[in-house]
């Protein structure tokens, strides 16, 4: 499939869109929607679904178990299932369980999408975007640690609300602005993190030579731009729609 | 005196953890500096988050400024109580220092000039005016701390909860921060300050609440 030739930078944009969407959106139907979209994206990128399930069998089972554990015993007004009068599964619990599962699934799928480009290509892509080599290296590394961002993201959501911002009552023209404010700290903190590790690497003489010779040169094609722009625009409208519900 | 924040019989346990806050009762007043202290893991941060409504108690009641906490949404609590996270990076959003204060005001519909005036006054007060074009994330720890305070106060809360605000500050910076706190208290704002710092606890707090393993073991002067 032509998907194999998609530039790693396009994939980075796509993955960032998917993961930030799934973290911002709270509405159950929309979360599940993002889950389906990300699997569709993975398939379009040439990921073999069956091979994938087999490869990630253990993690999938773990995710599923975690979600089930999260859903039972979560108190809520509507009890769906009880044993000897003890509420075991509530509607709220079920909803939380499904959301947790889908969120983790999207993050996992994002990792899989990134791994369809090799590591070296990802770094090269970033360098060509004028990102310094060491930072590019670290960013490529941290893309594999996207889950850590989840917690930071939730704190940011809370902190924004504490500033008096009601997500349900944001004037229409300001929704995108809020979205930018939400992802800024995450991008900055990951860059900062990357920078710190870069210093640690430098002290170990990583990058002792100023200039590097690149064997590999990547070129963004028309469809790369198409996919990137579409991904960003679609995500923004998706989040918009979800916040409006 | 009518207390600003009142907790009765608060309990809270994290989903998969043995730790729990148990039967917390306390009243917090405006104009008073309360030091909340205790060992690592004794539940100080958890208590702060419960009061803020970031975590919902399993049982018990919180009344804030005469309103039942259950009826206050997160976005409404911010104008009653200001909260500074243990890590200031978690609450810095804007591309420059001035905008950090202005953007929430504007989103809530405040007039642009008014918001700018307010920001200028707060930045002046917290000695941040010379940094107003800088990127908040790149400030020093102490500057970030002050910016978070300034941004929080823009909402004119009656009370502040500060989670270990003096971490990473040198002695002079700490002293300046403590003086600022006393000034705020004199203006009638209440402060609950989570802290390990003995200097603070002994010299600046009007009252000390000590937590141990999720319980209040000491609440006195
Ligand atoms: N999100 C969480 N999930 C489960 N346990 C937690 C969580 N956050 C904190 N804890 C546990 O709760 C206890 C109290 O934590 P905390 O309130 O942060 O203490 P302190 O601020 O006094 O150091 C600790 O034992 C900690 O491990
Ligand atoms: Mg703490």
XYZ file of C-alpha atoms and ligand atoms in Angstrom:
494
model
C 0.000 0.000 0.000
C 1.125 3.547 -0.615
C 0.613 4.132 3.097
C 4.028 2.659 3.809
C 5.533 5.664 2.081
C 3.746 8.225 4.201
C 6.219 10.553 5.833
C 6.877 9.939 9.537
C 6.065 13.583 10.207
C 2.582 13.065 8.841
C 2.218 10.163 11.206
C 3.379 12.284 14.134
C 0.716 14.870 13.374
C -1.899 12.166 13.008
C -0.922 10.462 16.250
C -0.864 13.749 18.166
C -4.349 14.510 16.859
C -5.701 11.101 17.832
C -4.234 11.011 21.311
C -5.126 14.554 22.228
C -8.658 14.045 20.928
C -9.210 10.930 22.965
C -7.972 12.709 26.072
C -10.076 15.854 25.683
C -13.325 14.224 24.744
C -15.497 12.954 27.598
C -18.630 11.875 25.769
C -18.763 8.064 25.593
C -19.984 7.773 22.001
C -17.306 10.175 20.797
C -14.553 8.357 22.684
C -15.585 5.074 21.086
C -15.695 6.897 17.748
C -12.070 7.948 18.137
C -11.174 4.355 18.973
C -12.692 3.213 15.677
C -11.049 6.063 13.753
C -7.619 5.248 15.130
C -7.918 1.593 14.246
C -9.028 2.630 10.765
C -5.962 4.889 10.522
C -3.711 2.039 11.618
C -5.233 -0.188 8.927
C -4.742 2.525 6.306
C -1.110 2.768 7.374
C -0.770 -0.850 6.396
C -0.883 -2.366 9.866
C -2.041 -5.979 9.732
C -4.877 -6.206 12.229
C -4.660 -9.945 12.946
C -0.895 -9.922 13.367
C -1.309 -6.926 15.596
C -3.867 -8.565 17.851
C -1.635 -11.576 18.172
C 1.397 -9.459 18.960
C -0.388 -7.361 21.564
C -2.529 -10.144 22.961
C -1.064 -9.869 26.440
C -1.316 -6.104 26.647
C -4.867 -6.197 25.291
C -5.881 -8.692 27.940
C -4.216 -6.542 30.567
C -6.027 -3.440 29.304
C -9.305 -5.288 29.288
C -8.774 -6.576 32.828
C -7.838 -3.111 34.048
C -10.968 -1.671 32.489
C -13.155 -4.371 33.987
C -11.612 -3.791 37.394
C -12.234 -0.105 36.939
C -15.853 -0.648 35.976
C -16.842 -2.934 38.821
C -17.164 -1.439 42.257
C -17.458 2.076 40.855
C -20.396 3.507 42.736
C -23.172 5.120 40.743
C -26.884 5.705 40.886
C -27.942 3.156 38.251
C -27.053 -0.413 39.201
C -26.894 -2.797 36.254
C -25.844 -5.933 38.065
C -25.711 -6.945 41.700
C -24.772 -9.965 43.762
C -26.487 -10.564 47.117
C -27.603 -6.960 47.106
C -24.059 -5.653 46.613
C -23.912 -3.458 43.520
C -21.252 -4.882 41.248
C -21.677 -3.002 38.017
C -23.210 0.422 37.643
C -23.909 2.399 34.511
C -21.269 4.938 35.478
C -18.756 2.159 36.132
C -19.410 0.559 32.765
C -19.000 3.889 31.010
C -15.727 4.606 32.826
C -14.429 1.133 32.028
C -15.177 1.484 28.327
C -13.594 4.927 28.169
C -10.439 3.753 29.945
C -10.149 0.814 27.583
C -10.609 2.917 24.457
C -8.185 5.593 25.669
C -5.469 3.063 26.327
C -6.249 1.365 23.040
C -5.837 4.624 21.113
C -2.516 5.298 22.800
C -1.365 1.778 21.981
C -2.555 2.139 18.379
C -0.665 5.429 18.129
C 2.494 3.637 19.141
C 1.796 1.035 16.479
C 1.223 3.708 13.831
C 4.553 5.316 14.715
C 6.333 2.010 14.583
C 5.346 1.613 10.909
C 8.105 4.123 10.190
C 11.459 3.130 11.384
C 13.034 5.006 14.189
C 15.747 6.563 12.072
C 13.185 7.974 9.659
C 11.193 9.544 12.464
C 14.258 11.349 13.747
C 15.200 12.417 10.245
C 11.703 13.801 9.712
C 11.991 15.987 12.767
C 15.470 17.203 11.823
C 14.148 18.324 8.486
C 11.566 20.315 10.371
C 14.567 22.195 11.794
C 14.271 20.453 15.135
C 17.815 20.092 16.534
C 19.114 16.562 16.272
C 19.281 15.855 19.971
C 15.795 17.118 20.567
C 14.519 15.176 17.585
C 16.108 12.059 18.994
C 14.501 12.606 22.359
C 11.138 13.482 20.903
C 11.169 10.326 18.866
C 11.920 8.527 22.099
C 9.175 10.256 24.022
C 6.590 9.484 21.353
C 6.892 5.991 22.703
C 5.931 7.276 26.131
C 2.722 9.028 25.229
C 0.805 7.409 28.112
C 2.695 9.545 30.624
C 1.054 12.570 29.086
C -2.357 11.334 30.127
C -1.860 12.325 33.723
C -0.409 15.727 32.893
C -3.290 16.292 30.592
C -5.894 15.543 33.202
C -4.215 17.952 35.608
C -4.282 20.610 32.926
C -7.998 20.069 32.379
C -8.603 20.512 36.098
C -6.375 23.575 36.315
C -8.183 25.250 33.419
C -11.545 24.655 35.021
C -10.239 26.071 38.280
C -9.452 29.225 36.354
C -13.197 29.533 36.085
C -13.532 28.157 32.583
C -16.636 26.071 32.043
C -16.004 23.720 29.121
C -19.712 23.538 28.411
C -20.155 27.290 28.188
C -17.216 28.446 26.132
C -18.296 30.906 23.464
C -18.221 29.221 20.082
C -15.332 31.265 18.692
C -13.099 30.462 21.651
C -13.183 26.674 21.593
C -10.106 26.313 19.414
C -8.285 28.762 21.646
C -9.022 26.585 24.677
C -7.779 23.587 22.795
C -4.476 25.333 22.126
C -4.153 26.288 25.793
C -4.745 22.671 26.724
C -2.075 21.151 24.546
C 0.558 23.871 25.000
C 1.770 22.726 28.434
C 2.084 19.169 27.206
C 4.142 20.100 24.191
C 6.312 22.460 26.226
C 6.872 20.009 29.025
C 7.824 17.242 26.639
C 10.239 19.559 24.868
C 11.696 20.581 28.186
C 12.002 16.966 29.184
C 13.721 16.211 25.908
C 16.073 19.120 26.439
C 17.048 17.905 29.887
C 17.787 14.427 28.626
C 19.737 15.983 25.780
C 21.979 17.715 28.300
C 22.517 14.431 30.059
C 23.398 12.850 26.724
C 25.764 15.619 25.844
C 27.631 15.126 29.077
C 28.204 11.613 27.796
C 29.604 13.047 24.555
C 26.528 12.212 22.504
C 26.738 14.538 19.512
C 30.361 15.497 19.999
C 30.507 16.479 16.327
C 28.660 19.585 15.320
C 27.484 18.613 11.885
C 26.121 15.288 10.864
C 26.022 13.809 7.421
C 22.530 12.690 6.505
C 22.231 9.668 4.236
C 18.516 9.804 4.342
C 16.534 12.721 3.031
C 12.770 12.753 3.322
C 10.414 14.709 1.147
C 6.835 15.594 2.089
C 4.507 14.763 -0.782
C 1.162 16.263 -1.695
C -0.788 13.575 0.108
C 1.307 14.120 3.249
C 0.130 17.706 3.412
C -3.383 16.524 2.631
C -3.420 13.990 5.449
C -1.884 16.426 7.961
C -4.268 19.269 7.243
C -7.243 16.932 7.164
C -6.191 15.322 10.463
C -5.864 18.646 12.255
C -9.068 20.141 10.866
C -11.091 16.996 11.437
C -9.833 16.636 15.027
C -10.669 20.205 15.867
C -14.179 19.842 14.492
C -14.576 16.488 16.202
C -13.593 17.918 19.575
C -15.844 20.874 18.893
C -18.751 18.598 18.184
C -18.035 16.514 21.287
C -17.850 19.549 23.550
C -21.093 20.872 22.102
C -23.087 17.723 22.933
C -16.619 33.997 63.252
C -18.442 32.250 60.414
C -15.963 29.841 58.847
C -15.306 30.122 55.123
C -14.673 26.419 54.551
C -16.161 23.745 56.748
C -15.441 20.022 56.451
C -17.507 17.501 58.378
C -16.793 13.797 58.523
C -14.839 13.717 55.260
C -13.508 10.325 54.180
C -11.822 9.470 50.947
C -9.965 6.447 49.619
C -8.163 6.160 46.283
C -9.602 3.392 44.089
C -6.776 0.883 44.267
C -4.779 2.001 47.236
C -4.840 1.281 50.930
C -4.413 4.932 51.819
C -7.487 6.830 52.972
C -8.431 10.107 54.589
C -10.574 9.284 57.595
C -13.193 11.394 59.305
C -11.720 14.808 58.702
C -13.417 17.702 60.495
C -12.121 21.237 60.252
C -13.048 24.850 59.797
C -10.926 27.253 57.825
C -11.375 30.984 58.105
C -10.557 34.042 56.078
C -7.651 36.123 57.233
C -5.949 33.141 58.817
C -2.814 31.276 57.748
C -3.117 27.573 58.442
C -0.094 25.364 58.044
C -0.932 21.814 56.989
C 1.931 19.532 57.758
C 2.742 15.851 58.075
C 5.066 13.256 56.637
C 5.255 12.381 52.967
C 2.228 10.332 52.069
C 0.207 11.458 55.082
C -2.507 12.811 52.796
C -1.836 16.558 52.613
C -2.167 16.842 48.853
C -5.205 14.580 48.897
C -6.855 16.803 51.500
C -6.132 19.901 49.412
C -7.672 18.277 46.344
C -10.755 17.240 48.302
C -11.310 20.804 49.497
C -10.862 22.061 45.938
C -13.323 19.531 44.559
C -10.712 17.928 42.331
C -11.441 14.718 44.220
C -14.936 13.907 45.475
C -15.185 12.628 49.052
C -16.708 9.191 49.660
C -18.633 10.575 52.596
C -18.978 13.772 54.575
C -19.791 17.347 53.687
C -17.933 20.416 52.605
C -19.492 23.843 52.839
C -17.690 26.666 51.097
C -18.751 30.234 51.714
C -22.152 28.989 52.803
C -22.683 26.788 49.726
C -22.744 22.978 49.795
C -19.690 21.749 47.894
C -21.829 19.270 45.948
C -23.525 22.183 44.222
C -20.307 23.865 43.187
C -18.812 22.897 39.854
C -15.044 22.891 39.445
C -15.232 26.045 37.361
C -17.222 27.784 40.088
C -14.892 26.824 42.911
C -11.999 28.744 41.424
C -13.587 32.048 42.339
C -14.074 30.887 45.932
C -10.771 29.125 46.510
C -7.549 29.513 44.614
C -5.325 26.449 44.323
C -1.649 26.138 43.530
C -0.565 22.662 42.418
C 2.515 21.124 43.943
C 4.024 21.407 40.465
C 3.417 24.877 38.972
C 4.046 23.588 35.435
C 0.650 21.949 35.568
C -1.171 25.239 35.614
C 0.724 27.392 33.160
C -0.891 27.559 29.763
C -0.236 30.756 27.931
C 2.540 31.782 25.563
C 3.528 34.759 27.678
C 3.299 35.852 31.291
C 0.758 38.622 30.749
C -1.581 36.404 28.765
C -1.491 33.819 31.539
C -3.548 36.231 33.620
C -5.604 37.781 30.850
C -6.866 34.803 28.867
C -9.211 33.273 31.456
C -10.673 36.694 32.156
C -11.316 37.264 28.471
C -12.818 33.842 27.939
C -15.198 34.599 30.746
C -16.176 37.731 28.901
C -14.300 40.480 30.712
C -13.653 43.602 28.732
C -10.169 43.618 27.197
C -8.955 46.903 28.692
C -10.226 45.948 32.101
C -8.479 42.570 31.936
C -5.250 44.249 30.903
C -5.442 46.727 33.752
C -6.063 43.947 36.206
C -3.135 41.941 34.849
C -0.819 44.946 35.028
C -1.733 45.547 38.660
C -1.207 41.909 39.629
C 2.075 41.618 37.732
C 3.321 44.743 39.471
C 2.358 43.449 42.850
C 4.109 40.121 42.325
C 7.213 41.711 40.807
C 6.631 40.147 37.437
C 6.180 43.263 35.299
C 9.645 42.987 33.775
C 8.902 39.401 32.717
C 5.557 40.019 31.078
C 6.642 38.977 27.582
C 8.452 35.831 28.712
C 7.266 32.255 28.254
C 5.823 31.127 31.618
C 7.195 27.613 31.258
C 10.729 29.016 31.055
C 10.634 31.075 34.225
C 12.493 30.107 37.357
C 10.671 28.119 39.978
C 10.085 31.148 42.188
C 8.820 33.245 39.297
C 6.451 30.476 38.248
C 5.204 30.237 41.800
C 4.469 33.972 41.877
C 2.798 33.874 38.479
C 0.513 31.056 39.574
C -0.424 33.102 42.651
C -1.073 36.201 40.569
C -3.195 34.275 38.066
C -5.152 32.636 40.877
C -5.814 35.942 42.589
C -7.169 37.383 39.349
C -10.329 35.453 40.178
C -10.538 37.170 43.561
C -10.947 34.071 45.706
C -11.567 34.379 49.442
C -9.169 31.591 50.223
C -5.975 30.045 48.866
C -4.674 26.506 49.120
C -0.986 26.275 48.336
C 0.610 22.854 47.997
C 4.244 23.092 49.115
C 4.751 26.535 47.583
C 8.253 26.978 48.962
C 9.762 23.877 47.357
C 12.884 24.723 45.442
C 13.133 28.324 46.650
C 16.196 29.720 48.387
C 15.960 31.325 51.819
C 15.400 34.887 50.679
C 12.793 33.850 48.143
C 10.995 31.845 50.797
C 10.998 34.807 53.096
C 9.572 37.057 50.390
C 6.860 34.484 49.677
C 5.948 34.225 53.344
C 5.715 37.996 53.648
C 3.411 38.045 50.665
C 1.228 35.439 52.341
C 0.980 37.522 55.483
C 0.027 40.515 53.418
C -2.755 38.533 51.739
C -3.971 37.330 55.127
C -4.104 40.912 56.382
C -6.298 41.743 53.413
C -8.718 39.114 54.654
C -7.828 36.205 52.373
C -7.481 32.873 54.143
C -4.567 30.588 53.350
C -4.034 26.894 53.876
C -0.389 26.198 53.206
C 0.853 22.656 52.861
C 4.413 22.739 54.062
C 7.298 20.881 55.606
C 9.254 24.012 56.331
C 9.737 24.482 60.074
C 10.603 28.148 59.641
C 7.222 28.683 58.038
C 5.288 26.522 60.461
C 6.813 28.200 63.501
C 6.898 31.816 62.444
C 4.198 32.432 59.903
C 1.295 30.060 60.493
C -1.455 31.126 62.906
C -2.551 27.555 63.266
C -1.069 24.171 62.477
C -2.916 21.087 61.347
C -0.890 17.917 61.453
C -1.872 14.883 59.415
C -0.733 11.379 60.071
C -1.750 8.493 57.886
C -4.885 10.236 56.636
C -6.049 11.517 60.002
C -5.840 14.882 61.696
C -3.745 14.255 64.792
C -3.298 17.865 65.818
C -5.228 21.035 65.085
C -4.120 23.957 67.194
C -2.260 27.169 67.551
N -3.816 8.912 42.319
C -3.532 8.104 43.351
N -3.928 6.805 43.352
C -3.677 5.998 44.403
N -3.012 6.373 45.494
C -2.578 7.641 45.569
C -2.812 8.580 44.504
N -2.277 9.775 44.862
C -1.733 9.594 46.083
N -1.914 8.325 46.510
C -1.481 7.772 47.808
O -2.142 8.455 48.835
C -1.253 8.701 49.909
C -1.263 10.171 50.270
O -0.734 10.934 49.209
P -0.617 12.501 49.263
O -1.934 13.074 49.633
O -0.031 12.933 47.974
O 0.417 12.729 50.441
P 1.332 13.984 50.798
O 0.921 15.130 49.924
O 1.056 14.215 52.259
O 2.735 13.572 50.579
C 0.099 8.184 49.476
O 0.292 6.932 50.104
C -0.005 8.023 48.007
O 0.749 6.927 47.562
Mg 1.919 16.226 48.512
